[in-house]
Coordinates of C-alpha atoms and ligand atoms in Angstrom, one line a residue:
X1 CA -6.1 -23.4 -7.6
X2 CA -5.5 -19.7 -8.5
X3 CA -2.8 -17.3 -7.3
X4 CA -3.8 -13.6 -7.7
X5 CA -2.2 -10.4 -6.7
X6 CA -4.0 -7.2 -6.0
X7 CA -1.6 -4.3 -6.6
X8 CA -1.8 -0.5 -7.0
X9 CA -1.0 0.9 -10.4
X10 CA -0.7 4.5 -9.3
X11 CA 0.7 6.3 -6.2
X12 CA -1.2 4.2 -3.7
X13 CA -4.6 4.6 -2.0
X14 CA -6.3 3.3 -5.1
X15 CA -8.7 1.2 -3.0
X16 CA -6.8 -2.1 -2.9
X17 CA -8.2 -2.9 0.6
X18 CA -11.7 -2.6 -0.8
X19 CA -10.9 -5.0 -3.6
X20 CA -9.2 -7.6 -1.4
X21 CA -12.2 -7.4 1.0
X22 CA -14.5 -8.0 -2.0
X23 CA -12.5 -10.8 -3.6
X24 CA -11.4 -12.8 -0.5
X25 CA -14.6 -14.8 -0.8
X26 CA -12.8 -16.7 -3.5
X27 CA -9.5 -17.2 -1.7
X28 CA -8.3 -19.3 1.2
X29 CA -5.2 -17.3 2.1
X30 CA -4.3 -13.6 1.9
X31 CA -0.7 -12.6 2.1
X32 CA 1.0 -9.2 2.5
X33 CA 4.4 -9.4 1.0
X34 CA 6.0 -5.9 1.4
X35 CA 5.8 -2.6 3.3
X36 CA 4.7 -1.9 6.8
X37 CA 2.0 -0.1 8.7
X38 CA 2.9 3.2 6.9
X39 CA -0.1 3.2 4.7
X40 CA -3.7 2.4 5.3
X41 CA -6.3 0.3 3.6
X42 CA -9.8 1.4 4.3
X43 CA -12.4 -1.4 4.3
X44 CA -16.1 -0.8 4.6
X45 CA -18.2 -3.9 5.2
X46 CA -21.2 -5.1 7.2
X47 CA -19.2 -4.7 10.4
X48 CA -18.4 -1.1 9.8
X49 CA -15.5 1.1 8.5
X50 CA -12.0 0.0 9.3
X51 CA -8.6 1.4 8.6
X52 CA -6.1 -1.4 8.4
X53 CA -2.4 -0.7 8.5
X54 CA -0.5 -3.9 8.8
X55 CA -3.1 -6.6 8.8
X56 CA -4.2 -8.2 5.5
X57 CA -7.7 -7.2 4.4
X58 CA -8.8 -10.8 4.5
X59 CA -9.0 -10.5 8.3
X60 CA -12.7 -9.9 8.2
X61 CA -13.6 -13.2 6.4
X62 CA -14.2 -16.4 8.4
X63 CA -12.0 -19.2 7.3
X64 CA -9.5 -17.0 5.5
X65 CA -5.9 -17.3 6.8
X66 CA -3.9 -14.1 6.7
X67 CA -0.2 -14.1 6.4
X68 CA 2.5 -11.4 7.0
X69 CA 5.3 -12.6 4.8
X70 CA 9.0 -12.2 5.2
X71 CA 9.1 -9.0 3.1
X72 CA 6.9 -7.1 5.5
X73 CA 8.2 -4.6 8.0
X74 CA 6.6 -6.0 11.1
X75 CA 6.3 -3.5 13.9
X76 CA 5.2 -5.4 17.1
X77 CA 4.0 -2.3 18.8
X78 CA 1.6 -1.1 16.1
X79 CA 0.6 -4.7 15.3
X80 CA -0.7 -5.4 18.8
X81 CA -2.5 -2.0 18.8
X82 CA -4.2 -2.9 15.6
X83 CA -5.2 -6.3 16.9
X84 CA -6.6 -4.7 20.0
X85 CA -8.5 -2.1 18.1
X86 CA -10.1 -4.8 15.9
X87 CA -10.9 -7.0 19.0
X88 CA -12.8 -4.0 20.6
X89 CA -15.0 -4.0 17.5
X90 CA -15.7 -7.7 17.5
X91 CA -13.1 -8.9 15.0
X92 CA -11.1 -11.7 16.5
X93 CA -7.4 -12.0 15.4
X94 CA -6.0 -15.3 16.5
X95 CA -3.0 -17.5 15.6
X96 CA -5.5 -19.4 13.4
X97 CA -6.4 -16.5 11.2
X98 CA -3.1 -14.5 11.3
X99 CA 0.3 -16.0 10.8
X100 CA 3.5 -14.0 10.9
X101 CA 6.6 -15.2 9.1
X102 CA 9.5 -16.1 11.4
X103 CA 11.7 -14.7 8.7
X104 CA 10.0 -11.3 8.8
X105 CA 12.3 -8.6 10.2
X106 CA 11.1 -6.5 13.1
X107 CA 10.8 -2.7 13.2
X108 CA 12.8 -1.8 16.3
X109 CA 11.8 1.0 18.7
X110 CA 14.4 3.4 17.3
X111 CA 13.3 3.2 13.7
X112 CA 10.5 5.6 14.3
X113 CA 12.8 8.1 16.0
X114 CA 15.3 7.9 13.2
X115 CA 12.6 8.5 10.6
X116 CA 11.3 11.6 12.5
X117 CA 14.9 12.9 13.2
X118 CA 15.9 12.6 9.5
X119 CA 12.7 14.4 8.3
X120 CA 13.4 17.1 10.8
X121 CA 17.0 17.4 9.6
X122 CA 15.8 17.7 6.0
X123 CA 13.2 20.4 6.8
X124 CA 11.9 21.8 3.5
X125 CA 13.6 19.0 1.6
X126 CA 11.8 16.2 3.5
X127 CA 10.5 13.1 1.7
X128 CA 7.1 13.3 3.3
X129 CA 7.5 10.2 5.3
X130 CA 4.6 8.9 7.5
X131 CA 7.3 8.5 10.2
X132 CA 6.5 4.9 10.9
X133 CA 10.2 4.1 10.7
X134 CA 9.9 2.2 7.4
X135 CA 12.9 3.7 5.5
X136 CA 15.3 3.3 8.5
X137 CA 13.9 -0.2 9.0
X138 CA 14.5 -1.4 5.4
X139 CA 18.0 0.3 5.4
X140 CA 18.9 -1.7 8.5
X141 CA 17.3 -4.9 7.2
X142 CA 19.6 -4.6 4.1
X143 CA 22.6 -3.9 6.4
X144 CA 21.6 -7.0 8.4
X145 CA 21.1 -4.8 11.5
X146 CA 17.7 -5.8 12.7
X147 CA 16.2 -9.0 14.1
X148 CA 13.9 -11.6 12.7
X149 CA 10.6 -12.4 14.3
X150 CA 11.7 -16.0 14.7
X151 CA 14.4 -14.9 17.1
X152 CA 11.7 -14.4 19.7
X153 CA 11.9 -18.2 20.2
X154 CA 15.6 -17.9 21.1
X155 CA 15.5 -15.3 24.0
X156 CA 19.2 -15.6 25.1
X157 CA 20.5 -15.2 21.5
X158 CA 18.0 -12.4 20.9
X159 CA 19.1 -10.4 24.0
X160 CA 22.7 -10.7 22.9
X161 CA 21.8 -9.6 19.4
X162 CA 19.8 -6.6 20.5
X163 CA 22.5 -5.5 22.9
X164 CA 24.9 -5.4 19.9
X165 CA 22.4 -3.5 17.8
X166 CA 21.8 -1.1 20.6
X167 CA 25.4 -0.2 21.0
X168 CA 25.7 0.5 17.3
X169 CA 22.4 2.4 16.9
X170 CA 23.0 4.6 19.9
X171 CA 26.1 6.0 18.1
X172 CA 23.8 7.3 15.3
X173 CA 21.1 8.5 17.6
X174 CA 23.5 10.5 19.9
X175 CA 26.4 11.5 17.7
X176 CA 24.6 12.1 14.3
X177 CA 21.3 13.5 15.5
X178 CA 22.2 14.6 19.1
X179 CA 19.2 12.6 20.3
X180 CA 18.5 10.4 23.4
X181 CA 20.1 6.9 23.4
X182 CA 18.1 3.8 24.1
X183 CA 18.8 1.6 27.1
X184 CA 18.7 -2.2 27.7
X185 CA 15.7 -1.6 30.0
X186 CA 13.8 0.1 27.1
X187 CA 14.4 -3.0 25.0
X188 CA 13.4 -5.3 27.8
X189 CA 10.1 -3.5 28.2
X190 CA 9.5 -3.8 24.4
X191 CA 10.3 -7.5 24.4
X192 CA 8.1 -8.2 27.4
X193 CA 5.3 -6.1 26.2
X194 CA 4.3 -6.1 22.5
X195 CA 6.8 -8.8 21.4
X196 CA 5.6 -11.3 23.9
X197 CA 2.0 -10.7 22.7
X198 CA 3.0 -11.1 19.1
X199 CA 5.0 -14.3 19.6
X200 CA 2.1 -16.8 19.3
X201 CA 1.4 -15.6 15.8
X202 CA 5.0 -16.2 14.6
X203 CA 5.6 -19.4 12.7
X204 CA 7.2 -20.9 9.6
X205 CA 4.8 -19.3 7.1
X206 CA 6.8 -20.6 4.1
X207 CA 5.9 -24.2 5.2
X208 CA 2.3 -23.1 5.7
X209 CA 2.1 -21.5 2.2
X210 CA 3.8 -24.5 0.5
X211 CA 1.2 -26.8 2.2
X212 CA -1.6 -24.5 1.1
X213 CA -0.2 -24.5 -2.5
X214 CA 0.1 -28.3 -2.4
X215 CA -3.5 -28.6 -1.3
X216 CA -4.6 -26.5 -4.2
X217 CA -5.7 -23.5 -2.1
X218 CA -6.4 -20.2 -3.7
X219 CA -3.9 -17.5 -2.6
X220 CA -4.3 -13.8 -2.8
X221 CA -1.2 -11.5 -2.6
X222 CA -2.0 -8.1 -1.3
X223 CA 0.3 -5.1 -2.0
X224 CA 0.6 -1.8 -0.2
X225 CA 1.0 1.5 -2.1
X226 CA 1.4 1.5 -5.9
X227 CA 3.7 1.2 -9.0
X228 CA 4.9 4.8 -8.7
X229 CA 6.1 4.2 -5.1
X230 CA 8.1 1.1 -6.0
X231 CA 11.7 1.4 -4.8
X232 CA 13.1 0.4 -8.2
X233 CA 10.5 1.5 -10.7
X234 CA 8.8 4.5 -8.9
X235 CA 9.6 8.2 -8.6
X236 CA 12.8 7.6 -6.6
X237 CA 13.7 9.0 -4.1
X238 CA 10.0 9.8 -3.4
X239 CA 9.2 6.1 -3.3
X240 CA 8.7 3.7 -0.5
X241 CA 11.6 1.5 0.6
X242 CA 10.2 -1.8 -0.7
X243 CA 9.0 -3.3 -3.9
X244 CA 5.3 -2.7 -4.4
X245 CA 5.1 -4.7 -7.7
X246 CA 3.5 -8.1 -8.2
X247 CA 6.9 -9.5 -9.3
X248 CA 8.1 -9.3 -5.7
X249 CA 5.1 -11.1 -4.3
X250 CA 6.6 -14.6 -4.5
X251 CA 9.8 -13.5 -2.7
X252 CA 8.3 -11.3 -0.1
X253 CA 5.5 -13.7 0.7
X254 CA 7.7 -16.7 1.4
X255 CA 6.6 -18.7 -1.6
X256 CA 9.3 -18.2 -4.1
X257 CA 7.9 -21.0 -6.2
X258 CA 4.6 -19.2 -6.6
X259 CA 3.3 -18.4 -10.1
X260 CA 0.9 -15.5 -10.1
X261 CA -1.9 -16.3 -12.6
X262 CA -3.7 -13.1 -12.3
X263 CA -2.5 -9.6 -11.5
X264 CA -5.4 -7.2 -10.7
X265 CA -4.2 -3.6 -10.9
X266 CA -6.2 -1.2 -8.9
X267 CA -6.6 2.3 -10.4
X268 CA -8.6 5.3 -9.3
X269 CA -10.8 7.2 -11.8
X270 CA -8.7 10.3 -11.0
X271 CA -5.2 10.9 -9.4
X272 CA -4.2 11.2 -5.8
X273 CA -0.8 11.3 -4.2
X274 CA 0.2 11.5 -0.5
X275 CA 3.4 13.0 0.5
X276 CA 6.1 14.7 -1.6
X277 CA 7.5 14.1 -5.1
X278 CA 6.6 15.1 -8.6
X279 CA 2.9 14.9 -9.5
X280 CA 2.4 16.2 -13.0
X281 CA -1.5 16.5 -12.9
X282 CA -1.7 18.2 -9.5
X283 CA -4.6 20.6 -9.0
X284 CA -3.5 23.3 -6.6
X285 CA -5.2 25.5 -4.0
X286 CA -8.9 26.1 -4.4
X287 CA -8.9 24.2 -7.7
X288 CA -8.2 21.0 -5.8
X289 CA -10.9 21.4 -3.2
X290 CA -14.1 20.1 -5.1
X291 CA -12.4 16.9 -6.1
X292 CA -10.7 16.4 -2.7
X293 CA -14.0 16.9 -0.9
X294 CA -16.0 14.7 -3.3
X295 CA -13.4 11.9 -2.9
X296 CA -12.9 12.4 0.8
X297 CA -9.1 12.4 0.0
X298 CA -7.5 12.5 3.4
X299 CA -4.9 9.9 4.3
X300 CA -6.1 6.8 6.2
X301 CA -3.0 6.7 8.4
X302 CA -2.2 10.4 8.9
X303 CA -5.4 12.3 8.0
X304 CA -3.2 14.5 5.7
X305 CA -5.1 16.0 2.7
X306 CA -4.1 14.1 -0.3
X307 CA -2.8 15.9 -3.4
X308 CA -5.4 15.4 -6.2
X309 CA -5.7 15.8 -9.9
X310 CA -7.3 14.4 -13.1
X311 CA -6.6 10.9 -14.2
X312 CA -3.0 10.6 -15.5
X313 CA -2.9 8.0 -18.3
X314 CA 0.8 8.4 -18.9
X315 CA 1.5 7.3 -15.3
X316 CA -1.3 4.7 -15.4
X317 CA 0.0 3.0 -18.5
X318 CA 3.4 2.8 -17.0
X319 CA 1.9 1.6 -13.7
X320 CA 0.0 -1.2 -15.5
X321 CA 3.2 -2.2 -17.4
X322 CA 5.5 -2.5 -14.3
X323 CA 2.8 -4.5 -12.5
X324 CA 2.2 -6.7 -15.6
X325 CA -1.5 -6.3 -14.7
X326 CA -3.8 -8.3 -16.8
X327 CA -7.0 -6.7 -15.5
X328 CA -7.9 -3.5 -13.9
X329 CA -10.3 -2.6 -11.1
X330 CA -11.3 1.0 -11.6
X331 CA -12.4 2.6 -8.3
X332 CA -14.2 5.8 -7.2
X333 CA -15.9 6.5 -10.6
X334 CA -18.8 7.8 -8.6
X335 CA -16.6 10.7 -7.3
X336 CA -16.5 12.2 -10.7
X337 CA -20.3 12.5 -11.0
X338 CA -20.2 16.2 -10.1
X339 CA -18.0 17.2 -13.0
X340 CA -19.5 18.7 -16.2
X341 CA -16.3 18.3 -18.2
X342 CA -13.7 15.8 -17.1
X343 CA -10.0 16.4 -18.0
X344 CA -8.0 13.3 -18.9
X345 CA -4.2 13.6 -19.1
X346 CA -3.2 11.7 -22.3
X347 CA 0.4 12.9 -22.7
X348 CA 3.2 15.0 -21.1
X349 CA 4.7 18.0 -22.7
X350 CA 8.5 18.0 -22.2
X351 CA 11.0 20.2 -23.8
X352 CA 8.5 21.2 -26.4
X353 CA 7.6 17.6 -27.3
X354 CA 4.6 15.5 -26.4
X355 CA 5.3 12.1 -25.1
X356 CA 3.1 9.2 -23.8
X357 CA 6.1 7.5 -22.2
X358 CA 6.7 7.9 -18.5
X359 CA 10.1 9.6 -18.1
X360 CA 13.0 9.3 -15.8
X361 CA 12.0 10.7 -12.3
X362 CA 14.0 14.0 -12.5
X363 CA 12.4 14.8 -15.9
X364 CA 9.0 14.8 -14.3
X365 CA 9.7 18.2 -12.6
X366 CA 9.5 20.0 -16.0
X367 CA 6.7 17.9 -17.5
X368 CA 3.3 19.5 -18.2
X369 CA 0.1 17.6 -18.6
X370 CA -1.7 17.5 -22.0
X371 CA -5.4 17.2 -21.4
X372 CA -8.3 16.0 -23.5
X373 CA -11.7 16.8 -22.1
X374 CA -14.7 14.5 -22.1
X375 CA -18.3 15.2 -21.1
X376 CA -19.3 14.2 -17.5
X377 CA -22.5 12.3 -16.8
X378 CA -23.7 14.6 -14.0
X379 CA -25.9 12.1 -12.1
X380 CA -25.6 9.8 -9.2
X381 CA -24.2 6.4 -10.3
X382 CA -23.6 4.9 -6.9
X383 CA -26.6 2.5 -7.3
X384 CA -25.3 1.1 -10.6
X385 CA -24.6 -2.7 -10.4
X386 CA -24.3 -3.6 -14.0
X387 CA -22.4 -2.0 -17.0
X388 CA -25.8 -1.2 -18.6
X389 CA -26.9 0.7 -15.4
X390 CA -24.1 3.2 -16.0
X391 CA -25.0 6.3 -18.1
X392 CA -23.6 6.3 -21.6
X393 CA -21.1 9.1 -20.8
X394 CA -19.7 7.1 -17.8
X395 CA -19.3 4.1 -20.0
X396 CA -17.5 6.2 -22.6
X397 CA -15.1 7.5 -19.9
X398 CA -14.3 4.0 -18.7
X399 CA -13.8 2.7 -22.3
X400 CA -11.5 5.7 -23.0
X401 CA -9.3 4.8 -20.0
X402 CA -9.3 1.1 -21.0
X403 CA -8.1 1.9 -24.5
X404 CA -5.4 4.2 -23.4
X405 CA -3.9 2.0 -20.8
X406 CA -4.1 -1.1 -22.9
X407 CA -5.7 -3.3 -20.3
X408 CA -9.3 -4.5 -19.7
X409 CA -11.2 -2.8 -16.9
X410 CA -13.0 -5.7 -15.4
X411 CA -14.3 -4.1 -12.2
X412 CA -15.8 -0.6 -11.9
X413 CA -16.3 0.5 -8.3
X414 CA -19.0 3.1 -7.6
X415 CA -18.9 3.3 -3.8
X416 CA -16.9 2.2 -0.8
X417 CA -19.3 -0.6 0.3
X418 CA -18.6 -4.2 -0.6
X419 CA -21.4 -4.5 -3.1
X420 CA -21.0 -1.1 -4.8
X421 CA -19.3 -2.8 -7.8
X422 CA -19.9 -3.6 -11.4
X423 CA -18.2 -6.8 -12.6
X424 CA -17.6 -6.8 -16.3
X425 CA -16.6 -10.4 -17.1
Ligands
LIG1 P1 -5.8 1.4 -0.4 O1 -4.7 1.7 0.5 O2 -5.4 1.2 -1.8 O3 -6.7 0.3 0.1 O4 -6.8 2.7 -0.5 P2 -7.4 3.6 0.7 O5 -8.1 2.7 1.6 O6 -6.3 4.4 1.3 O7 -8.3 4.6 -0.1 C1 -9.4 4.2 -0.7 C2 -10.6 5.0 -0.1 O8 -11.6 5.1 -1.1 C3 -11.2 4.3 1.1 O9 -11.7 5.3 1.9 C4 -12.3 3.5 0.5 O10 -13.4 3.2 1.4 C5 -12.8 4.4 -0.6 N1 -13.3 3.8 -1.8 C6 -12.9 2.6 -2.4 N2 -13.6 2.4 -3.6 C7 -14.5 3.5 -3.6 C8 -15.4 3.8 -4.6 O11 -15.6 3.2 -5.6 N3 -16.1 5.0 -4.4 C9 -16.0 5.7 -3.3 N4 -16.7 6.8 -3.2 N5 -15.1 5.4 -2.3 C10 -14.3 4.3 -2.5

């Protein structure tokens, strides 16, 4: 039996979905343990290209059971839409291959409105939210002002509970933001529509996972976003509102007794960042275009152009540390094939001093990148399938990253397809 976690060591979008899709062959269960449908995993396999938002990336493998754990922000509306869009393309999502924790809290209809209203209020100072309601949802979860998926099995209690929440939340909507209140009828429509459709998937997933553990099944924990977006360890307040680190996987999955044997940190061969917040290595304006185009760096959820820059080893080393990653999957190495000389950020210059330590978030605003340059390989590497297939310069680049982050790079991905990967172990 093996428990592994696949986590992001940077700002997210590292290609975690692609790694889960590749590795699920070796696992029986894939569990999402945090976050909501506010990011997207892109998976390319023999069935086509899919952007997943809430569903675990194991959904494409026959026999794999996918779980949305109690730490996940479950939005019934977007979940049923995602299930329907997969069904249209021949991927069946059933209560056999998807199980939703009865202890998962639900994103309520007003959470999206509140997200949008607050970003509007902030204007220029906005956080760059994807407006899926995730921050207001987690705030309410911690205030104990939302409902658990399992309440769908207690309709009378649930209706009473929702009426109380409605009364409370309408105060914020109308008096703080001057917006429209919600009505009981709105909530009825929500309950009878998407919630009713979601109900058959809801069960005691903690019991299911315990059984799976007892039977020696292999469990894969799948994270959303990356170290630098972790609520506690990231670039607060430009973080997400949940813990994206592997240490949270046992709690958010519903298997607090789980020991994670293997933490696979996913890292891109360069840097990207969606949304606001400090990003020390950012290339701006026209300088960013060649890399953004080569990497197709547009958000899977929003289509927003991602901010791009050279690889940031100060951030990566920190990201590896907070994830306690013991191996790294390096993705998108092929994207750098057009570069004659590749900049590598090895330190930050702050207050006249160079440092390799990732600083307190506010200090990032004045940090400048210190670059070393290495020669590019300037040829197509997307067909490489072994370490020896890679040109010498590409191997040197990978080895440099490996030395500087202090963690073995065991996978090198050279394309989005399932088999475009070099395994180094
Ligand atoms: P995730 O949220 O961490 O799963 O990342 P995303 O799905 O948002 O972004 C990763 C993107 O890169 C997706 O479009 C993948 O298909 C693509 N991708 C993943 N690995 C590679 C790679 O090695 N090379 C190339 N060219 N694309 C890749």
